[in-house]
Short mmCIF file of C-alpha atoms and ligand atoms in Angstrom, two decimals:
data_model
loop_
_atom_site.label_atom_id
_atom_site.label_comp_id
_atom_site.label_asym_id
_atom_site.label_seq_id
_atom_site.Cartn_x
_atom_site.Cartn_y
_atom_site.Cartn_z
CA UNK A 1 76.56 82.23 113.76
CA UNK A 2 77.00 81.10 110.47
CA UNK A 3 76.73 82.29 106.68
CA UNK A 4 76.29 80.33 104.18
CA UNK A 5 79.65 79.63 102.99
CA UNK A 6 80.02 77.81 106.50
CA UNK A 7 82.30 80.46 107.47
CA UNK A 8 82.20 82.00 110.75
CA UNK A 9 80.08 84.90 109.97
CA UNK A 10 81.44 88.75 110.83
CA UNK A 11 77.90 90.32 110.97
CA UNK A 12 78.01 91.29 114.34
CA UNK A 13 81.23 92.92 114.27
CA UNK A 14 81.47 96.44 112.53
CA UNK A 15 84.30 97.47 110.06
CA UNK A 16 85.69 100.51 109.38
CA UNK A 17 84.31 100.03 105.96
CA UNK A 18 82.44 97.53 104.40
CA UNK A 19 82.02 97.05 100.64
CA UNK A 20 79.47 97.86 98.05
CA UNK A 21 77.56 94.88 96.73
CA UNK A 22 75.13 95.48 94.05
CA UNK A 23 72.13 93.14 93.82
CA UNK A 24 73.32 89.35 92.91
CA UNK A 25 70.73 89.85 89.74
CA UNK A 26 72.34 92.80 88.48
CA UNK A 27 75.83 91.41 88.54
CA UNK A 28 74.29 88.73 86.79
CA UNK A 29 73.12 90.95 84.08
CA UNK A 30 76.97 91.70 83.24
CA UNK A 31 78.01 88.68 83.30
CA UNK A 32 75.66 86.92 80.67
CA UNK A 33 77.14 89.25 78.50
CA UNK A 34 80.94 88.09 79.57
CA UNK A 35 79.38 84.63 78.75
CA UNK A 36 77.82 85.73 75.43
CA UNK A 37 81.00 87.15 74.20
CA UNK A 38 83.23 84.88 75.48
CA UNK A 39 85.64 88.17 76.07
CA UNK A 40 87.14 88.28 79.60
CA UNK A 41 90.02 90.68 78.98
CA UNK A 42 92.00 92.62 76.90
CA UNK A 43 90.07 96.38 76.80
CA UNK A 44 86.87 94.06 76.52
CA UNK A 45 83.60 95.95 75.88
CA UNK A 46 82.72 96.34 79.48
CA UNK A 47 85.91 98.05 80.26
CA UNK A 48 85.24 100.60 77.32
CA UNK A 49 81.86 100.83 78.90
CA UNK A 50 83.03 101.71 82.04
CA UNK A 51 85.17 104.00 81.17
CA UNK A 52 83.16 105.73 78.87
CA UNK A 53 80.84 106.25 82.19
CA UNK A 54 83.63 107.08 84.34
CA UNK A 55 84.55 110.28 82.09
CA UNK A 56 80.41 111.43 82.05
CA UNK A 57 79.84 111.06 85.79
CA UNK A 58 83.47 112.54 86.43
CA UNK A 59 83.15 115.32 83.88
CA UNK A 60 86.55 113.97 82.80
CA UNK A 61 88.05 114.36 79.12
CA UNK A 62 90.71 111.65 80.04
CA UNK A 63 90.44 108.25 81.40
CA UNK A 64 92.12 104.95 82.03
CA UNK A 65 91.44 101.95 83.91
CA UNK A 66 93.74 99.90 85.23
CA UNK A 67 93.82 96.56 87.16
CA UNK A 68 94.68 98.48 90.50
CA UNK A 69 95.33 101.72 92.29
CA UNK A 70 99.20 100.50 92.87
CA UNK A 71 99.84 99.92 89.30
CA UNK A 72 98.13 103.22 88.15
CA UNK A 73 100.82 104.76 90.06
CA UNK A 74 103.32 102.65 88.63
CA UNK A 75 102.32 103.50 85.58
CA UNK A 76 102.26 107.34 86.00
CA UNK A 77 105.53 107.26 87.02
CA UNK A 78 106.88 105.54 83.73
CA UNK A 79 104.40 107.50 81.16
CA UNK A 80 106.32 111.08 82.62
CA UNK A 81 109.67 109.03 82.66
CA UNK A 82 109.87 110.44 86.58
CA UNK A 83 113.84 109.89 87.79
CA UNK A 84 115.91 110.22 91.28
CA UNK A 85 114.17 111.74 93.90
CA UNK A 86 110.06 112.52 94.41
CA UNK A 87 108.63 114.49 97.00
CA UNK A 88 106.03 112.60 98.84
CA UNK A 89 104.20 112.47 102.04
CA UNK A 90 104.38 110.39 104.66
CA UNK A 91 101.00 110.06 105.88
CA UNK A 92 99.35 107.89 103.58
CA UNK A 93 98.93 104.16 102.40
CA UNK A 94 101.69 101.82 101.96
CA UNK A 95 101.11 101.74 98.06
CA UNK A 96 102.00 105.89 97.82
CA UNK A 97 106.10 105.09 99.36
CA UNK A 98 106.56 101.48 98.08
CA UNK A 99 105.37 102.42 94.66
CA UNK A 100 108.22 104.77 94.38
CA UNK A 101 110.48 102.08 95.97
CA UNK A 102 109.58 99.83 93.72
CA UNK A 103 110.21 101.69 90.57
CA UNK A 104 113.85 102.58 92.34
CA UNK A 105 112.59 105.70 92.95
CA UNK A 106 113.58 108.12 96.27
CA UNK A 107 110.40 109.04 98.31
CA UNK A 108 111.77 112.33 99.80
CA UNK A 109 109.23 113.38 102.69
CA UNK A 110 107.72 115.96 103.56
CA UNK A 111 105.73 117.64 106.37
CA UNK A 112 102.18 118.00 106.37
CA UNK A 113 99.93 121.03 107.08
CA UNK A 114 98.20 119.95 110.52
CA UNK A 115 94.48 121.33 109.32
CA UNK A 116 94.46 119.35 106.03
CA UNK A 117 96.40 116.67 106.58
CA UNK A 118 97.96 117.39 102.88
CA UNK A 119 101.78 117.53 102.26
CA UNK A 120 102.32 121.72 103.19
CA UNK A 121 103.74 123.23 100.26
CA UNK A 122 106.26 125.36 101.79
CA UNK A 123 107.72 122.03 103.22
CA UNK A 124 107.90 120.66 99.55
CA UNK A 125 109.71 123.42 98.53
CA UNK A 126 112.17 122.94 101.04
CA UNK A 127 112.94 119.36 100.03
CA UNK A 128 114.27 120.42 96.69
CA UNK A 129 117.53 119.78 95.51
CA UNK A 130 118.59 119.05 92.05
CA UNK A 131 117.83 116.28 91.30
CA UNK A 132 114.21 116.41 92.56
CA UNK A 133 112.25 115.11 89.63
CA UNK A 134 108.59 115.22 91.03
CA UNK A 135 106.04 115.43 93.30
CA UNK A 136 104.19 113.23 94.20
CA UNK A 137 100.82 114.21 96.76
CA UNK A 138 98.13 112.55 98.10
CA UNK A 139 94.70 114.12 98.68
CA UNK A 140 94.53 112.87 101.81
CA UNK A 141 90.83 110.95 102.80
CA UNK A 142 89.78 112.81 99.60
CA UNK A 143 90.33 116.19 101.36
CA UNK A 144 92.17 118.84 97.70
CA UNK A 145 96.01 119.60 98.48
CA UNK A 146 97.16 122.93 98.17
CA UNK A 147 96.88 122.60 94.47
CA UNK A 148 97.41 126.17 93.29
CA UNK A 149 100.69 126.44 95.62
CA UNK A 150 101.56 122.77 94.51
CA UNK A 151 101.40 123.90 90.69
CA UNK A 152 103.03 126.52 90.63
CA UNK A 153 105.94 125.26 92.74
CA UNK A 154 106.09 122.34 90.28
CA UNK A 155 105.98 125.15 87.70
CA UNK A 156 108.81 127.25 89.13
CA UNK A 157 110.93 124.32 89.35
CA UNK A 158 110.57 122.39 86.89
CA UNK A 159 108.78 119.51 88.02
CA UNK A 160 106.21 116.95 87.36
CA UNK A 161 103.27 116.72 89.60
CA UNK A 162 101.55 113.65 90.39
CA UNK A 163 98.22 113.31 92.60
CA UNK A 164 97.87 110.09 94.32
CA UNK A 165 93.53 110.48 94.03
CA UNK A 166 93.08 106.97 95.62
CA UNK A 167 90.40 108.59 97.89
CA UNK A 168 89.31 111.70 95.34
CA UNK A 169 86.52 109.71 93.76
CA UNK A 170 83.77 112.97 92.79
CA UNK A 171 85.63 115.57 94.76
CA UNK A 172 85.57 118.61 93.20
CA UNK A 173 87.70 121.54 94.02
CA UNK A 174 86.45 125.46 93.13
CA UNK A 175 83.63 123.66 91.12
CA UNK A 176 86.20 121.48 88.83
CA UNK A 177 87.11 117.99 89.25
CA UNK A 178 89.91 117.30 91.60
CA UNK A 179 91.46 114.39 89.29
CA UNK A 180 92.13 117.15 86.43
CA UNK A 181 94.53 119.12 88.37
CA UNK A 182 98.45 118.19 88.01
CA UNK A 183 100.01 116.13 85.51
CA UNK A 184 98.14 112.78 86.24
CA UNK A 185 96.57 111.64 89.09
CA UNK A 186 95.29 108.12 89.87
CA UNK A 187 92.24 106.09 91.26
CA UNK A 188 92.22 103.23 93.18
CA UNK A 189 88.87 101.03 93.25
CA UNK A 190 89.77 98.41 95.55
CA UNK A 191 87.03 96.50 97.42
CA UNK A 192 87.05 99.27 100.59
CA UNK A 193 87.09 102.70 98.65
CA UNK A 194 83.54 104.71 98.01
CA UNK A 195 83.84 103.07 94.65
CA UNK A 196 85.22 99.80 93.86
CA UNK A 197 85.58 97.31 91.02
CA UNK A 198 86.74 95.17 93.42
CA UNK A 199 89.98 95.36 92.50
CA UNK A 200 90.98 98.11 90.12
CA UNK A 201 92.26 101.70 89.36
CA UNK A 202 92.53 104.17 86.97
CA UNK A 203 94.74 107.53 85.34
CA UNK A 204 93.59 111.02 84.55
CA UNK A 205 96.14 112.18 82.11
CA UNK A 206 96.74 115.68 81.51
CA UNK A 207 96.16 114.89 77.90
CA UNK A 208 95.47 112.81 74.79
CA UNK A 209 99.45 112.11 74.14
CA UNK A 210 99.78 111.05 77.50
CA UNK A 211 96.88 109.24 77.48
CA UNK A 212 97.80 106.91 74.31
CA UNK A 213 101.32 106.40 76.26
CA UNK A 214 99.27 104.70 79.17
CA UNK A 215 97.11 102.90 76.70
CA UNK A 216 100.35 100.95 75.38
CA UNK A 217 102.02 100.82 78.90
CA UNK A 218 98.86 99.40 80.29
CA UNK A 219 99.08 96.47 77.80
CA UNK A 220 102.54 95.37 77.44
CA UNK A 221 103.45 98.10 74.94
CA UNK A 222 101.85 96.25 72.31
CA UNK A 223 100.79 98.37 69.61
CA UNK A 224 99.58 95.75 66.85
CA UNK A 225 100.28 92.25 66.60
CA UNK A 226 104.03 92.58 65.67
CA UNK A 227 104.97 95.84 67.14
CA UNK A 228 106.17 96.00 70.79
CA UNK A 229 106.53 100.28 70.70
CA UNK A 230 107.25 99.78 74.60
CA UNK A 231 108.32 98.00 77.68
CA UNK A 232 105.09 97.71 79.13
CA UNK A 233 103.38 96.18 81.69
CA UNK A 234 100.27 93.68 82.84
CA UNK A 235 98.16 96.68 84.16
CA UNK A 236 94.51 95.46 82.74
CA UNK A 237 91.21 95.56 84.52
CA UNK A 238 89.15 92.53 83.07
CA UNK A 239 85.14 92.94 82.55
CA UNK A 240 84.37 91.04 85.68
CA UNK A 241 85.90 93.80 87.70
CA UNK A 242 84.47 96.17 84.70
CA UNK A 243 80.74 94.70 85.61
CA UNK A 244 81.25 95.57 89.45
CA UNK A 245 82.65 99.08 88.54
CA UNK A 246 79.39 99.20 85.94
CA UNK A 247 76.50 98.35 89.29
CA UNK A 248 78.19 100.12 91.67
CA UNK A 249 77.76 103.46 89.18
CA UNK A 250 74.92 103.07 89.36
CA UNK A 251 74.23 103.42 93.01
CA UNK A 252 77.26 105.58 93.75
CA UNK A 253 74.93 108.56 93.93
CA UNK A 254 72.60 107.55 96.34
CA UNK A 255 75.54 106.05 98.55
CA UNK A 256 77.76 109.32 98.40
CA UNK A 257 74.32 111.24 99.55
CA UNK A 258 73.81 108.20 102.81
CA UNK A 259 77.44 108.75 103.16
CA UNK A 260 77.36 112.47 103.76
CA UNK A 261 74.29 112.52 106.19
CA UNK A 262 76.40 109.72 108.27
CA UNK A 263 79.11 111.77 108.37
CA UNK A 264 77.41 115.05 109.45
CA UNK A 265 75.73 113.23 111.86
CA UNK A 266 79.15 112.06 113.15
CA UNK A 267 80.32 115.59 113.34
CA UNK A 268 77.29 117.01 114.81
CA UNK A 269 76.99 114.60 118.04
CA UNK A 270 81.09 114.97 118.52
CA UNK A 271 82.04 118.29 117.99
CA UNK A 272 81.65 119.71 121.44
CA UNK A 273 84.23 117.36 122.44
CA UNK A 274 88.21 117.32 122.58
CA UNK A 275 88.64 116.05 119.21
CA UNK A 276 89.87 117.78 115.80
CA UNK A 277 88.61 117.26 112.33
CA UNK A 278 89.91 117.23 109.15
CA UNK A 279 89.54 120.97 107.75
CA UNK A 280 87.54 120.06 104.59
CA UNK A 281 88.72 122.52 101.37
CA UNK A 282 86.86 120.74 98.66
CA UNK A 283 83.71 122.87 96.83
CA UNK A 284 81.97 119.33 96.84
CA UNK A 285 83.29 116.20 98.91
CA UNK A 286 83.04 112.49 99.03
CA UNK A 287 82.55 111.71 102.65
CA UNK A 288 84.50 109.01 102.04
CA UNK A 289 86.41 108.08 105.53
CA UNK A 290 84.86 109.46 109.11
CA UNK A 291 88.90 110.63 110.53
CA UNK A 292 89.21 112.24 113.60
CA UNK A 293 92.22 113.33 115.89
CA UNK A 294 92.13 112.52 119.58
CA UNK A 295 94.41 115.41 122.10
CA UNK A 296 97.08 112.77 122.65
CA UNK A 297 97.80 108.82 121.84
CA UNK A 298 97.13 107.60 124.90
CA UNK A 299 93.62 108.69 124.60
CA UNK A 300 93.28 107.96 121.21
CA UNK A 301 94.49 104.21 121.82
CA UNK A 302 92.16 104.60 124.59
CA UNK A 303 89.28 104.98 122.29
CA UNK A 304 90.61 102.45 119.66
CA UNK A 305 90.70 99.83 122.44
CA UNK A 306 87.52 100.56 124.19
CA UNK A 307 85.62 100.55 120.51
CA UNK A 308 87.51 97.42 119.84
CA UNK A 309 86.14 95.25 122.77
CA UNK A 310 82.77 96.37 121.82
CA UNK A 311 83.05 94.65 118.45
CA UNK A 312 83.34 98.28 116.46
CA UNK A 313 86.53 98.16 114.92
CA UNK A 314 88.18 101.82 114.08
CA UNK A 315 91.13 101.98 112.36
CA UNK A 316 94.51 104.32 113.18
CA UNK A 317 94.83 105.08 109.68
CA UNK A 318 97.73 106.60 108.70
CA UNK A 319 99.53 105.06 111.39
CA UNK A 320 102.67 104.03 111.40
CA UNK A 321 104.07 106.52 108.99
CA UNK A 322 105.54 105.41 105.78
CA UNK A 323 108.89 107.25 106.65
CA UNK A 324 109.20 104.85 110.10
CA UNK A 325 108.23 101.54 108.05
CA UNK A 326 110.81 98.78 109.51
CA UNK A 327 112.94 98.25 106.09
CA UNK A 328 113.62 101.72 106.41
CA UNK A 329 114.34 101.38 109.96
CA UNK A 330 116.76 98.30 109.59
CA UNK A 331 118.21 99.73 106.30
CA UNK A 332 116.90 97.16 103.68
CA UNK A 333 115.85 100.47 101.48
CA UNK A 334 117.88 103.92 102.30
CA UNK A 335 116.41 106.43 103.34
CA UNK A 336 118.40 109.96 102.24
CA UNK A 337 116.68 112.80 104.02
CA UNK A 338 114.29 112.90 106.66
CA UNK A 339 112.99 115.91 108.63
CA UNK A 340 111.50 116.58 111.62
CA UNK A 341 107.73 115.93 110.28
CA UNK A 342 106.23 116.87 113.08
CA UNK A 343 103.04 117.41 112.30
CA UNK A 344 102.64 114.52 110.00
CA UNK A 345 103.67 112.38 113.89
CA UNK A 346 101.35 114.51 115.69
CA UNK A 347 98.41 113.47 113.84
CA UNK A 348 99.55 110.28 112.94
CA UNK A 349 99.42 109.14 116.69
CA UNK A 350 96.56 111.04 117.51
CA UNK A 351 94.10 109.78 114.30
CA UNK A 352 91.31 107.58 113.71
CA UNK A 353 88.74 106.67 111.60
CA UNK A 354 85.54 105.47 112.13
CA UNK A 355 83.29 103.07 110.72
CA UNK A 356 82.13 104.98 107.74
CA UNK A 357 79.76 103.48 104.99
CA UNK A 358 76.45 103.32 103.45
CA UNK A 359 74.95 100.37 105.20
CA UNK A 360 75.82 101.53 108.81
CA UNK A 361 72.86 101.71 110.75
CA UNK A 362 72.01 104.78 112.79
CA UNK A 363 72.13 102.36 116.24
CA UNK A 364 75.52 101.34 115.28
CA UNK A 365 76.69 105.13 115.27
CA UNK A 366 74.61 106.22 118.23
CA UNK A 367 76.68 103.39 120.02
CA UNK A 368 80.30 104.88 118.50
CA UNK A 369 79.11 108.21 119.57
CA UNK A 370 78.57 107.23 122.86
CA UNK A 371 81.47 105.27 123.69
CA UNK A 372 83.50 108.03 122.58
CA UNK A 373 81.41 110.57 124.82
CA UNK A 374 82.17 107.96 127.67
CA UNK A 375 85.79 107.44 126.99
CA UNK A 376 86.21 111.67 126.94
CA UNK A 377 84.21 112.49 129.93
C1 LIG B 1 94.13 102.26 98.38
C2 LIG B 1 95.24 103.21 98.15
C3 LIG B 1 96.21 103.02 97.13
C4 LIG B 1 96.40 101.75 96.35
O1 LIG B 1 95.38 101.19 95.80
P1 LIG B 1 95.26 99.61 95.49
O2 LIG B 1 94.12 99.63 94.53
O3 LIG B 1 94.96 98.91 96.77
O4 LIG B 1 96.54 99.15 94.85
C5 LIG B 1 97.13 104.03 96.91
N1 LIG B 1 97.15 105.14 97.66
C6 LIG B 1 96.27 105.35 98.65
C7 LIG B 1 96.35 106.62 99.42
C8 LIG B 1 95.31 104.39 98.95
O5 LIG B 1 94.46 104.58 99.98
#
């Protein structure tokens, strides 16, 4: 079968996500006003727009987009001037560990709690030695950290605390938005999150001061036309990626509502099985990944594989952990301390997530489900 693009088209195989696209004509909308203006970049009205949005439907007083969710990290790092060693987890995306790398950082990791799959703070507190500058957590498939222990350990220690919110989009935690907790957290909007601008990400500063420090790091440190205040970065989202960000608000409702049905459903028809689920401690959630843990990895690459030849492609997600990445491995980047992190391997061999997203079709699930009830019985 083919699309029209002549390329061999996918639309009988099932993703593990599959991305938002607004109608063609509302796109269009946006973009005769990119063509009006002639203003592609450079905090361009759309971008203002969007991030005006962003703070209403959020309930946000602080809010920055940025050209991805990597860079917003890379960016909250420099704005709190973070030094020598961050705790971190290691079950999470690529981006959380070689973010840190990349700034010549050192990810120090942590164990995770086994319910939550969020770093466990009495492991964090373990990891810290004196030269500990931050931590840095993930809210793992959008599921709140410990964030009262987390604060108050960054509190007691002096240390900055940094959410990694890639997956937090409109999770709230006792009734207030999960972004505003910690020093900054950060958004990514790439093309497979709930919400995307295609590419794109964003910071939720603590406050205003902070907030005018991203502003100039975001843009090269340029603070008028002949004053370079500091060293800066390329970090921009343009107002295509704006427009994307400004259709797919509009829908995000209705999809986060589809999204939570498909994921009860999920639940419902597999609970009675062998399985574990994610223990959920957010006062309202996102729904936005479908992870499960299988009793061992042999069954769980059992599953994987058996899905897989049926054209319904799961993903073991974390998996590998960050901490057993090969240039740690062969030595290209050190790697200081590492503990047992037991838990973080248990579920990391034992996860998956399934196809989770707006469009699925109830079929395509009732044939998951039952594949899964085959493969267990
Ligand atoms: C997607 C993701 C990122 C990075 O986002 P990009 O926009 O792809 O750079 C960071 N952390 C986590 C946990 C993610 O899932």
């Amino acid at each position: 079968m083919y699309n029209r693009t002549g390329f061999n088209s996918p639309s009988n195989e099932v993703f593990v996500t599959r991305s938002d696209l607004p109608n063609l004509e509302e796109y269009l909308h946006y973009l005769f006003n990119i063509w009006e203006n002639n203003w592609l970049t450079n905090d361009g009205q759309l971008v203002q727009l969007l991030e005006k949005r962003m703070m209403d439907y959020l309930g946000l007083d602080n809010f920055l987009a940025v050209s991805n969710g990597s860079s917003a990290l890379q960016i909250a790092f420099k704005a709190l001037d973070i030094k020598g060693r961050v705790i971190t987890t290691p079950f999470t995306f690529a981006a959380t560990t070689n973010t840190l790398i990349w700034e010549g950082l050192q990810p120090v990791f942590a164990d995770i709690d086994p319910e939550t799959f969020n770093l466990d703070p009495g492991e964090v507190e373990e990891n810290i030695t004196s030269d500990t500058s931050a931590i840095l957590a993930v809210h793992t498939f959008g599921n709140p950290c410990d964030v009262d222990k987390l604060q108050k350990i960054a509190y007691e220690n002096d240390l900055f605390l940094i959410y990694d919110g890639a997956h937090a989009f409109k999770v709230e935690y006792k009734g207030k938005p999960l972004l505003e907790y910690g020093d900054i957290s950060t958004l990514s909007f790439h093309a497979t999150k709930a919400f995307h601008t295609i590419e794109g990400g964003g910071l939720v500063p603590g406050d205003k001061l902070l907030s005018d420090k991203i502003r100039l790091l975001r843009n090269h440190g340029i603070a008028s036309e002949e004053e370079v205040i500091l060293p800066g970065i390329n970090a921009k989202m343009n107002e295509f990626q704006a427009s994307m960000g400004l259709c797919n608000l509009n829908h995000i409702d209705q999809n986060l509502k589809i999204r939570k049905i498909l994921y009860e459903c999920y639940k419902q028809n597999l609970e009675d099985l062998d399985l574990k689920f994610q223990k959920i401690t957010a006062s309202s959630y996102n729904h936005a990944y479908m992870p499960l843990c299988f009793e061992d990895e042999k069954t769980r690459n059992l599953v994987f594989n058996t899905l897989n030849n049926q054209g319904y492609h799961s993903r073991k997600y974390f998996y590998p952990l960050t901490v057993d990445y090969e240039y740690f491995q062969n030595k290209t980047v050190p790697l200081f301390h590492k503990n047992d992190l037991e838990c973080a391997r248990q579920i990391s061999s034992t996860i998956l997530c399934l196809p989770l997203y707006p469009t699925l079709s109830l079929d395509e699930m009732g044939d998951i489900i039952n594949i899964i009830q085959r493969v267990l019985n």
